[in-house]
XYZ file of C-alpha atoms in Angstrom:
703
model
C 5.297 -0.109 83.400
C 5.196 -3.755 81.881
C 8.033 -6.289 82.193
C 9.144 -10.140 81.728
C 10.945 -12.067 83.448
C 12.542 -15.454 82.496
C 12.971 -17.500 85.070
C 13.780 -21.123 84.487
C 13.882 -24.720 86.293
C 16.740 -27.112 85.103
C 16.954 -31.192 86.019
C 20.109 -32.576 84.571
C 20.277 -34.958 82.076
C 23.469 -36.390 80.516
C 26.983 -35.656 80.589
C 28.377 -33.896 77.456
C 31.249 -36.074 76.121
C 34.318 -34.682 74.783
C 35.349 -35.946 71.792
C 39.304 -35.209 72.682
C 40.737 -34.472 75.920
C 43.779 -32.506 73.888
C 42.790 -29.422 72.531
C 41.915 -29.607 68.452
C 43.532 -26.705 66.787
C 40.817 -24.694 64.963
C 38.589 -27.086 65.148
C 36.356 -24.131 65.948
C 37.003 -21.792 63.581
C 36.671 -24.315 60.690
C 33.291 -25.395 61.707
C 32.045 -21.927 62.038
C 33.604 -21.200 58.304
C 31.635 -23.835 57.183
C 28.260 -22.265 58.248
C 26.188 -20.183 55.686
C 25.901 -16.821 56.236
C 22.560 -15.280 57.480
C 20.745 -14.005 53.766
C 19.209 -11.185 53.389
C 15.443 -11.915 52.300
C 14.158 -10.225 49.343
C 12.220 -6.862 50.022
C 9.016 -7.951 48.837
C 8.238 -10.893 50.374
C 9.212 -9.379 53.569
C 6.795 -6.124 52.941
C 4.427 -8.513 52.170
C 4.775 -11.069 54.912
C 4.619 -7.518 57.298
C 1.233 -6.401 55.602
C -0.423 -9.668 56.609
C 1.260 -9.805 60.236
C -0.537 -6.165 60.714
C -4.312 -7.617 59.291
C -5.193 -9.069 62.802
C -3.680 -6.698 65.102
C -4.861 -3.143 63.764
C -7.648 -1.646 62.417
C -8.812 -1.856 58.545
C -8.082 2.190 57.977
C -4.555 1.713 59.949
C -4.032 -1.125 57.346
C -4.664 0.908 54.383
C -2.662 3.378 55.314
C 0.425 1.293 55.719
C -0.450 -0.632 52.441
C 0.086 2.471 50.769
C 3.195 3.492 52.600
C 4.663 0.111 52.008
C 3.605 0.649 48.253
C 5.877 4.258 48.272
C 8.457 2.550 49.864
C 8.920 -0.376 47.410
C 8.488 1.156 44.710
C 11.350 0.831 41.818
C 14.525 3.296 42.308
C 13.195 4.274 45.320
C 14.145 4.541 49.342
C 13.519 0.617 49.792
C 15.575 -0.353 47.079
C 18.189 1.741 47.964
C 18.084 0.793 51.534
C 18.030 -3.105 50.425
C 21.068 -2.874 48.170
C 23.052 -1.331 50.961
C 22.163 -3.969 52.879
C 22.577 -6.521 50.802
C 26.212 -4.936 50.198
C 27.054 -4.989 53.968
C 25.935 -8.672 54.062
C 28.550 -9.488 51.287
C 31.444 -8.105 53.601
C 30.427 -8.866 56.925
C 30.599 -12.243 58.409
C 26.718 -11.462 59.717
C 24.996 -8.392 58.597
C 22.804 -8.648 61.704
C 24.451 -9.649 64.921
C 26.527 -6.244 65.522
C 23.466 -3.986 65.309
C 21.433 -6.734 67.283
C 23.881 -7.042 70.062
C 23.648 -3.101 70.246
C 20.264 -2.130 69.979
C 18.837 -5.412 71.881
C 21.010 -5.287 74.553
C 23.916 -2.739 74.433
C 22.269 0.225 74.141
C 18.968 -0.976 76.449
C 18.755 1.409 79.453
C 16.290 0.088 81.720
C 17.936 -2.333 84.702
C 19.141 -5.593 84.025
C 18.054 -7.571 87.109
C 14.300 -8.571 86.070
C 14.262 -7.113 82.654
C 16.521 -8.812 81.101
C 18.805 -11.172 83.143
C 17.133 -14.843 83.018
C 17.111 -16.698 86.268
C 17.407 -20.218 86.628
C 16.350 -22.280 89.076
C 17.957 -25.532 89.752
C 16.374 -28.653 91.755
C 16.380 -27.876 95.780
C 19.553 -30.097 96.931
C 19.520 -32.021 100.114
C 21.524 -30.310 102.331
C 20.478 -27.551 105.036
C 23.987 -26.401 106.112
C 27.275 -24.624 105.933
C 29.142 -27.697 105.252
C 26.843 -28.878 102.613
C 26.634 -25.558 100.832
C 30.436 -25.240 100.380
C 30.811 -29.090 99.103
C 27.718 -28.982 96.836
C 29.459 -25.241 95.813
C 32.807 -26.838 95.721
C 31.440 -30.011 93.299
C 29.503 -27.246 91.270
C 32.920 -25.489 90.803
C 34.664 -28.283 89.537
C 31.781 -29.026 86.980
C 31.872 -25.884 85.370
C 35.691 -26.130 85.082
C 35.390 -29.386 83.389
C 32.645 -27.803 81.048
C 35.446 -24.812 80.362
C 37.877 -27.858 78.926
C 35.831 -28.680 76.487
C 35.599 -25.082 75.123
C 39.215 -24.267 75.940
C 40.345 -27.604 74.095
C 37.635 -27.095 71.381
C 35.741 -30.271 71.586
C 32.676 -29.241 72.530
C 29.822 -31.604 70.243
C 28.732 -29.577 67.667
C 24.804 -29.169 68.030
C 22.249 -29.974 65.340
C 18.526 -28.747 64.021
C 16.734 -30.540 62.240
C 20.018 -32.642 60.725
C 21.802 -29.269 59.936
C 24.780 -27.954 62.230
C 24.342 -25.003 64.744
C 26.780 -22.407 65.201
C 28.315 -22.619 68.458
C 29.984 -19.163 69.121
C 27.766 -18.536 72.046
C 29.723 -21.321 73.748
C 32.642 -19.102 73.422
C 31.410 -16.234 75.156
C 29.818 -17.227 78.350
C 32.938 -17.733 80.337
C 35.692 -14.970 81.909
C 33.133 -12.355 80.345
C 31.854 -9.424 81.556
C 29.148 -6.324 81.045
C 30.512 -2.730 81.339
C 28.247 -0.087 82.180
C 28.368 2.886 79.621
C 26.808 6.557 79.552
C 24.688 5.484 76.988
C 25.675 2.229 75.610
C 27.159 -0.586 77.056
C 30.026 -2.970 76.076
C 30.816 -7.294 76.591
C 34.733 -7.695 77.885
C 35.770 -11.105 77.185
C 39.479 -12.045 78.817
C 39.186 -16.020 77.592
C 41.670 -15.465 74.668
C 43.775 -12.998 76.312
C 47.721 -13.593 76.423
C 46.608 -14.607 80.017
C 43.716 -15.982 80.628
C 41.861 -15.844 84.170
C 42.689 -18.565 86.417
C 40.044 -17.448 89.040
C 36.702 -17.489 89.622
C 34.778 -14.610 92.041
C 33.382 -15.719 95.216
C 30.916 -13.510 97.405
C 29.499 -14.412 100.651
C 27.884 -11.856 103.071
C 28.248 -9.143 100.289
C 31.993 -9.265 100.440
C 34.029 -10.502 97.213
C 36.726 -12.861 96.790
C 39.280 -13.521 94.106
C 39.643 -17.686 94.300
C 42.251 -19.271 91.976
C 40.885 -22.507 90.685
C 44.319 -23.360 89.226
C 47.106 -24.671 90.389
C 50.329 -23.095 89.003
C 50.995 -25.744 86.379
C 47.274 -25.453 85.104
C 46.003 -28.242 86.413
C 42.380 -27.431 88.212
C 41.591 -27.466 91.859
C 39.708 -30.632 92.885
C 36.329 -30.373 95.134
C 38.560 -31.147 97.746
C 40.554 -28.555 97.379
C 38.023 -26.123 96.310
C 35.990 -26.945 99.822
C 38.987 -25.766 101.603
C 39.325 -22.531 100.098
C 35.386 -21.901 100.193
C 35.915 -22.653 104.049
C 38.494 -19.882 104.205
C 36.160 -17.322 102.357
C 33.264 -18.150 104.866
C 35.539 -18.183 107.926
C 36.868 -14.820 106.815
C 33.567 -13.238 105.633
C 31.071 -13.503 108.877
C 30.404 -9.846 109.347
C 27.118 -8.930 108.219
C 27.461 -5.205 108.304
C 29.160 -4.795 104.945
C 28.022 -2.287 102.241
C 26.294 -4.157 99.441
C 28.288 -2.517 96.564
C 27.047 -5.019 94.110
C 23.612 -3.882 94.485
C 24.893 -1.404 92.354
C 24.780 -3.476 89.266
C 21.037 -3.784 89.511
C 20.320 -0.268 89.045
C 19.119 1.733 85.828
C 21.589 1.298 83.073
C 22.509 5.125 83.039
C 22.600 5.551 86.591
C 24.963 2.543 87.194
C 27.234 3.769 84.772
C 27.736 6.958 86.432
C 28.118 5.564 89.590
C 30.442 2.905 88.177
C 32.577 6.117 86.859
C 32.690 6.809 90.512
C 33.253 3.277 92.073
C 36.388 3.066 89.919
C 38.252 6.753 90.528
C 39.421 4.638 93.751
C 42.541 2.692 92.493
C 41.487 0.089 95.199
C 38.143 -0.059 93.960
C 38.832 -0.033 90.216
C 41.354 -3.396 90.891
C 38.582 -5.038 92.677
C 36.000 -4.339 90.008
C 38.417 -5.409 87.158
C 38.998 -8.882 89.457
C 35.513 -9.715 89.198
C 34.778 -8.304 85.833
C 38.160 -10.705 84.501
C 36.864 -13.944 86.664
C 35.670 -17.143 84.892
C 32.147 -16.855 86.674
C 30.956 -16.163 90.067
C 29.640 -18.362 93.042
C 26.868 -16.313 95.368
C 27.160 -18.018 98.570
C 23.671 -16.824 99.965
C 22.008 -16.678 103.049
C 18.899 -18.876 103.455
C 15.668 -17.097 102.789
C 13.193 -16.936 105.185
C 10.849 -19.723 106.245
C 7.764 -20.134 104.548
C 5.250 -22.427 103.383
C 5.757 -25.245 101.195
C 3.559 -23.770 98.645
C 5.345 -20.220 98.596
C 8.699 -21.516 98.944
C 9.255 -22.356 95.115
C 8.057 -19.138 94.261
C 10.452 -17.377 96.962
C 13.315 -19.247 95.472
C 12.340 -18.158 91.969
C 12.749 -14.433 93.106
C 16.066 -15.432 94.525
C 17.655 -16.484 91.703
C 15.750 -13.901 89.616
C 16.777 -10.729 91.435
C 17.934 -12.009 95.181
C 15.188 -11.062 96.876
C 15.721 -7.489 97.631
C 18.576 -5.366 99.427
C 18.261 -6.822 103.023
C 18.102 -10.500 101.503
C 20.641 -11.552 98.687
C 20.550 -9.067 96.016
C 23.719 -7.145 97.259
C 25.361 -10.830 97.168
C 25.860 -10.242 92.998
C 27.150 -8.616 90.204
C 24.757 -8.485 87.666
C 26.980 -7.456 85.294
C 29.176 -10.619 85.091
C 27.735 -13.474 82.546
C 27.661 -16.532 84.946
C 26.558 -16.502 88.357
C 25.831 -19.601 89.860
C 23.653 -19.460 93.537
C 24.021 -21.781 96.101
C 22.419 -20.877 99.308
C 22.438 -22.481 102.152
C 18.865 -24.075 102.457
C 19.889 -25.948 99.399
C 18.454 -23.565 97.180
C 20.604 -23.151 93.955
C 20.645 -21.864 90.599
C 21.923 -19.382 88.028
C 21.220 -15.883 86.755
C 22.912 -14.878 83.685
C 23.975 -11.542 81.376
C 21.971 -11.972 78.573
C 24.256 -9.677 76.147
C 26.675 -13.062 75.421
C 23.809 -15.582 74.614
C 20.798 -16.803 74.479
C 19.008 -20.209 76.592
C 20.830 -23.469 74.772
C 24.535 -22.959 75.733
C 23.402 -21.924 79.871
C 21.554 -24.846 80.069
C 23.929 -27.281 78.244
C 26.429 -25.968 81.000
C 24.060 -26.352 83.388
C 23.281 -30.199 82.645
C 26.989 -31.197 82.699
C 27.458 -29.379 85.736
C 24.488 -31.030 87.704
C 25.060 -34.155 86.387
C 28.978 -33.857 87.143
C 27.820 -33.198 90.631
C 26.294 -36.145 91.249
C 29.373 -38.241 90.615
C 31.216 -39.910 93.597
C 34.750 -38.974 94.363
C 36.454 -42.117 93.934
C 39.863 -41.248 95.718
C 40.702 -38.225 98.101
C 42.760 -35.451 96.797
C 45.744 -35.187 98.518
C 45.857 -31.653 100.553
C 48.621 -29.664 99.626
C 49.371 -25.542 101.094
C 46.838 -23.464 99.284
C 47.274 -19.632 99.501
C 44.198 -17.925 100.923
C 41.400 -16.370 98.742
C 42.151 -12.406 98.264
C 39.635 -10.601 99.292
C 38.593 -8.074 97.170
C 38.364 -4.334 98.524
C 35.857 -1.220 98.089
C 36.614 2.247 99.373
C 33.194 3.258 100.094
C 32.708 7.285 99.921
C 29.830 9.115 101.178
C 29.124 9.445 97.282
C 29.008 5.635 96.688
C 27.273 5.161 100.034
C 24.481 7.733 98.360
C 24.589 5.647 95.318
C 24.329 2.280 96.994
C 20.884 3.585 98.836
C 19.484 4.607 96.014
C 19.847 1.112 93.934
C 18.580 -0.237 97.137
C 15.511 1.784 96.978
C 14.553 1.381 93.035
C 15.219 -2.607 93.298
C 12.896 -2.650 95.970
C 10.726 -0.821 93.990
C 11.134 -3.338 91.030
C 10.590 -6.279 93.246
C 7.332 -5.330 94.993
C 6.093 -4.423 91.637
C 6.602 -8.116 90.412
C 4.957 -10.581 91.577
C 6.172 -14.405 91.186
C 3.601 -17.993 91.263
C 4.853 -21.435 90.497
C 1.789 -23.016 89.802
C 0.699 -26.662 88.421
C -1.141 -27.950 85.347
C -2.125 -31.137 86.123
C -4.992 -31.999 83.667
C -2.963 -32.847 80.503
C 0.727 -32.187 78.968
C 2.264 -32.630 75.755
C 1.260 -35.904 74.606
C -2.499 -34.804 73.976
C -1.808 -31.885 71.182
C 0.483 -34.670 69.602
C -1.740 -37.665 69.725
C -3.899 -34.814 67.516
C -0.772 -34.141 65.082
C -0.626 -31.061 66.601
C 2.431 -29.014 67.816
C 2.766 -28.835 71.427
C 4.354 -25.369 70.940
C 1.949 -23.775 68.124
C -0.740 -25.277 70.385
C 0.263 -23.568 73.431
C 0.928 -20.363 71.737
C -2.894 -20.976 70.437
C -4.078 -21.218 73.649
C -2.295 -18.028 74.700
C -3.857 -16.097 72.304
C -7.242 -17.673 73.490
C -6.803 -16.458 76.594
C -5.838 -12.955 75.651
C -8.874 -12.172 73.155
C -11.473 -13.369 75.893
C -9.858 -12.543 78.889
C -12.055 -12.982 82.084
C -11.388 -12.823 85.678
C -10.999 -16.497 87.448
C -14.116 -18.117 88.861
C -14.857 -16.845 92.455
C -12.515 -13.693 91.911
C -14.031 -9.802 91.893
C -15.563 -7.848 88.723
C -12.716 -6.231 86.395
C -11.557 -3.163 88.545
C -11.748 -4.624 92.093
C -9.135 -6.984 93.573
C -7.724 -10.359 93.260
C -8.450 -13.008 95.513
C -7.908 -16.850 95.922
C -4.702 -16.816 94.127
C -1.434 -16.982 96.297
C 0.086 -13.931 97.232
C -2.008 -11.564 94.724
C -4.636 -10.366 97.161
C -3.131 -6.351 96.550
C -3.414 -6.754 92.754
C -5.875 -4.607 91.160
C -7.804 -6.189 88.177
C -7.645 -4.049 85.046
C -11.008 -3.630 82.763
C -11.874 -6.616 81.020
C -9.441 -7.619 78.495
C -9.593 -7.463 75.331
C -11.659 -8.867 72.823
C -8.870 -8.070 70.280
C -5.884 -9.877 68.881
C -2.111 -8.095 69.885
C 1.560 -8.230 68.435
C 2.547 -11.342 69.953
C 6.322 -12.322 69.946
C 7.914 -15.708 69.883
C 11.941 -16.118 69.795
C 13.410 -18.441 66.675
C 16.680 -19.469 66.314
C 19.070 -18.117 63.861
C 21.553 -20.407 64.817
C 21.867 -22.389 61.690
C 24.031 -18.912 60.239
C 27.112 -18.508 61.313
C 27.056 -15.707 64.516
C 22.843 -16.360 64.252
C 21.052 -15.295 67.551
C 17.413 -15.057 66.758
C 14.147 -13.701 64.904
C 10.645 -13.580 65.806
C 7.698 -15.879 65.232
C 4.600 -13.960 64.762
C 2.185 -16.079 66.893
C -0.949 -13.541 65.998
C -2.255 -14.441 62.728
C -5.560 -14.364 60.370
C -5.779 -17.827 61.102
C -5.464 -17.870 65.404
C -7.916 -14.588 65.304
C -10.320 -16.394 63.133
C -9.806 -19.723 65.570
C -10.304 -17.467 68.662
C -13.001 -15.792 67.476
C -15.103 -19.276 66.561
C -14.272 -20.655 70.097
C -16.836 -17.717 71.338
C -19.281 -18.096 68.794
C -22.323 -20.370 69.794
C -23.058 -21.196 65.863
C -19.749 -22.556 65.437
C -19.443 -26.665 65.778
C -16.837 -27.839 68.286
C -15.786 -29.575 65.191
C -15.227 -26.657 63.199
C -13.313 -25.154 66.482
C -10.990 -28.109 66.177
C -10.251 -27.765 62.381
C -9.808 -23.886 62.991
C -7.275 -24.567 65.600
C -5.651 -26.985 63.519
C -5.361 -24.472 60.652
C -4.450 -21.705 63.594
C -1.277 -24.514 64.108
C -0.609 -24.786 61.117
C -0.312 -21.665 60.302
C 2.102 -20.924 62.865
C 4.400 -23.525 62.292
C 4.709 -22.431 58.775
C 6.341 -18.960 60.160
C 8.135 -20.743 62.401
C 9.753 -22.424 59.434
C 10.149 -19.556 57.373
C 12.059 -17.640 60.703
C 14.313 -20.567 61.322
C 15.376 -20.141 57.446
C 16.230 -16.356 58.024
C 12.937 -15.195 56.130
C 10.879 -13.699 59.141
C 10.477 -9.920 58.412
C 10.863 -8.531 61.584
C 15.132 -8.437 61.485
C 15.014 -7.533 58.027
C 12.875 -4.257 59.085
C 15.456 -3.521 61.548
C 18.280 -3.895 59.104
C 16.592 -1.259 56.994
C 15.768 0.752 59.248
C 19.482 0.690 60.889
C 21.039 1.252 57.327
C 18.830 4.240 56.880
C 20.348 5.622 60.019
C 23.684 4.321 58.690
C 23.275 5.854 55.656
C 22.422 9.370 56.801
C 19.049 9.667 54.827
C 15.552 10.716 56.538
C 13.673 7.750 58.274
C 11.132 6.233 55.568
C 7.532 6.828 56.381
C 7.185 3.195 56.707
C 9.189 3.128 60.232
C 7.141 6.234 61.844
C 3.697 4.959 60.992
C 1.228 3.698 63.773
C 0.827 0.398 62.572
C 4.642 0.060 63.314
C 4.550 1.106 66.555
C 1.758 -1.437 67.097
C 3.280 -4.315 65.440
C 6.657 -3.589 67.328
C 4.689 -3.527 70.670
C 4.273 -6.973 71.957
C 1.630 -7.354 74.762
C 2.432 -11.056 74.834
C 6.072 -12.139 74.444
C 7.161 -15.645 74.457
C 10.297 -17.634 74.466
C 10.542 -21.475 74.331
C 13.529 -23.858 73.851
C 13.626 -27.347 72.278
C 13.732 -29.986 74.165
C 14.270 -33.064 71.598
C 16.212 -33.647 68.532
C 13.633 -35.646 66.786
C 10.970 -32.764 67.437
C 13.239 -29.967 66.458
C 15.656 -29.847 69.509
C 19.551 -29.687 69.723
C 21.452 -32.488 69.126
C 24.986 -33.234 70.332
C 26.966 -35.487 67.572
C 29.102 -38.128 69.453
C 29.731 -41.594 68.704
C 27.691 -44.371 70.426
C 25.396 -41.929 72.375
C 22.039 -41.088 72.832
C 21.244 -37.310 71.451
C 21.833 -34.748 74.429
C 18.117 -33.687 75.424
C 18.078 -30.046 76.372
C 15.322 -28.096 77.664
C 14.884 -24.463 79.408
C 12.439 -25.686 82.619
C 12.364 -28.809 84.252
C 10.717 -30.129 86.941
C 12.480 -31.392 90.290
C 11.731 -34.560 91.864
C 11.723 -38.111 89.916
C 11.212 -37.731 86.388
C 12.072 -40.064 83.391
C 16.051 -39.717 83.209
C 15.751 -39.274 79.344
C 12.184 -37.425 78.890
C 12.279 -34.463 77.100
C 10.939 -31.094 78.679
C 10.499 -27.650 77.298
C 8.408 -24.644 77.990
C 6.889 -21.225 76.595
C 7.129 -18.325 78.657
C 4.761 -15.294 77.890
C 4.629 -11.747 78.805
C 1.245 -10.144 78.509
C 1.318 -6.230 80.064
C 3.073 -6.895 82.767
C 2.111 -10.230 83.528
C 4.756 -13.049 82.616
C 3.326 -17.014 82.561
C 5.337 -19.710 81.848
C 3.672 -22.558 80.704
C 5.978 -25.261 80.707
C 7.185 -28.247 82.324
C 5.357 -30.698 84.771
C 6.622 -33.569 86.825
C 5.206 -36.775 87.533
C 1.426 -37.629 88.154
C 1.204 -35.462 91.465
C 4.424 -33.516 91.560
C 3.406 -29.613 91.716
C 6.629 -28.485 89.649
C 4.747 -26.534 87.650
C 4.511 -23.165 85.839
C 6.683 -20.171 86.310
C 4.098 -16.998 86.141
C 4.644 -13.734 87.205
C 2.628 -10.571 87.080
C 3.428 -6.955 88.009
C 1.444 -3.560 88.944
C -1.545 -3.156 86.651
C -1.879 -6.496 84.846
C -3.828 -9.753 84.369
C -3.961 -13.420 84.858
C -4.380 -16.489 82.172
C -6.181 -18.682 84.034
C -4.352 -21.714 82.892
C -7.688 -23.865 82.676
C -8.910 -21.577 79.918
C -5.332 -21.106 78.565
C -4.790 -24.949 78.166
C -8.109 -26.620 77.722
C -9.170 -24.854 74.370
C -9.371 -27.803 72.190
C -12.095 -29.224 72.315
C -14.108 -26.254 73.565
C -14.243 -23.683 76.448
C -12.076 -23.969 79.358
C -12.652 -27.855 79.500
C -9.564 -30.127 80.659
C -9.481 -32.139 77.185
C -7.551 -35.079 78.466
C -7.168 -35.402 82.481
C -5.009 -37.836 83.866
C -1.724 -36.466 81.726
C -0.260 -34.492 83.827
C 3.201 -36.209 84.078
C 3.644 -35.200 79.955
C 4.985 -31.270 79.201
C 2.245 -29.549 77.301
C 4.821 -27.389 75.300
C 7.278 -29.538 73.663
C 8.286 -26.501 71.033
C 9.690 -27.144 67.866
C 11.922 -24.762 67.100
C 13.845 -21.620 68.390
C 14.850 -20.786 71.717
C 14.838 -18.004 74.269
C 16.279 -14.738 74.257
C 14.311 -12.638 71.757
C 13.212 -9.486 73.535
C 10.084 -10.190 75.015
C 11.239 -7.997 78.185
C 12.442 -4.894 76.078
C 9.219 -5.510 73.952
C 7.203 -4.984 77.193
C 9.401 -2.053 77.946
C 9.013 -0.416 74.606
C 12.905 -1.417 73.839
C 14.045 -2.457 70.242
C 12.976 -6.109 69.038
């Protein structure tokens, strides 16, 4: 089964500075109310764009059949016009006609496990501690940093972000703390506790599969200092030394229907129910992980990536999680640290902004030692494990083990050039990467030195047992790239379709000996321009994917028979994304996010950053792509000589985008076009943000 993951590596930049430390009443509401509402695109425009997007990915016969269905759908007074009017009525009545439908279809009704399929993992730079003291000191400072960020959320003093000079919706920032997903038999729900009469004052800490409730505020509402938190973490550590506890948290890694059934069994017991509610209500979770098994330096980063994504398995740290929790910060004894977050509440930018702030906060020296005052013992959360629950835990262990075995994660490096090269050619780095992926998909061949298709990989780290499929593909495929709709009130994402007539013309020409290299470059430019034009339409709310979803959902709500356009073969092909990608805008000048603050440089945020010694203000960004059951993260490079490169994953019957071929297309073939630029990031996306549905595309879920 196809799947993708998102694993990010982040290097912090500047601290966010609130404009006031005091609560600015109704500031958030005033900003949100000022944002435009998401428009419903004209029906004719959407259908025209839909037909155009189908041309490179379906046969001529299929396209002709679909064109006829589209004409029938849009006839005056027909079903399309009726559904369009219903959608326009919905838009007039609601704050956002799409957001509720999207939350349900893309997340809450999605039944595959959260782990690997949905929840992104974030890998932070390795810290320089290798013992318990260092682990707890860093975790304490991290907790203090999150609480510092929370103050801005609580006081509504977060700086507004901008894209292309336009303010963005900030709602997602107010969803990520004190929230948790709750499983249901057919549909989950997200519970939020931050705006209740008695908002939570505690976090959850997990160590050796044992959960604790740790109050992080004094009775007067002031937060604990890092020294005080450290003392409390020591108490937790010393009272959870047993390593034979049942990993009840691993239940949250299972298929949502299975977990919903186990959840119902688990909370029948009053003690269990109270413990689960404490976890759900907590502000966030901190996972104090055991060190992973020692491996070579080449393998270490890949192993840590897996640790942040899924915990490493039931025998390692996967039981040290509650995957339903929106934010789980991970701090391991060997210096590895990161985060895994549940995706329903937010896309990547709020998470990365929080991480920027927290990681910079951890570097601040303690100028004054905090006075030590008596603090209560953190409360251990008890679970009564019945034979039925024990059986559910064993099943969850087995299922997670299967998923992890079917997923390979490899950290690799592309040294040849970075984002400055396409920018020097006046090409969008994001669009450049997208065209490289189109080319790699179209003309796939095994890497040099590997066996023939149908055999086995070799000379690839950790991939010797992965079977090779037949030669792929000689054709284009439906390709997903997420675009931000945060210019609109409660906006989430829409789809940028990277496979176009222009991109297919380009990739075909690359292998045509009769086409000159100059002509190939010009075709690349046209393909890049087409991609940028689509991107601009998408962030304006003029893409067709979410509109078609809205029309489909309107038909369901109106209890009319499903229109033939949605039962068509072409529609199924268009919604099955063999390539699914996501990216994050790093730089305000290039389409990134900008915080509005007096007298400060714009904050530059990005999804994956190299560790080591990087330029302090250097923008970074990246693209994640899923191809069949392979995920290739093309994104961050450190300085020359640093090997902080690309995330890639392969699972099951998968294929591999050889990175020279993927990135070296400008100038012909797989030749590296500009060696010596390894310190630059080749994926400097123009717009968009992570959190579309690349993983759901692979699993056949809603887009």
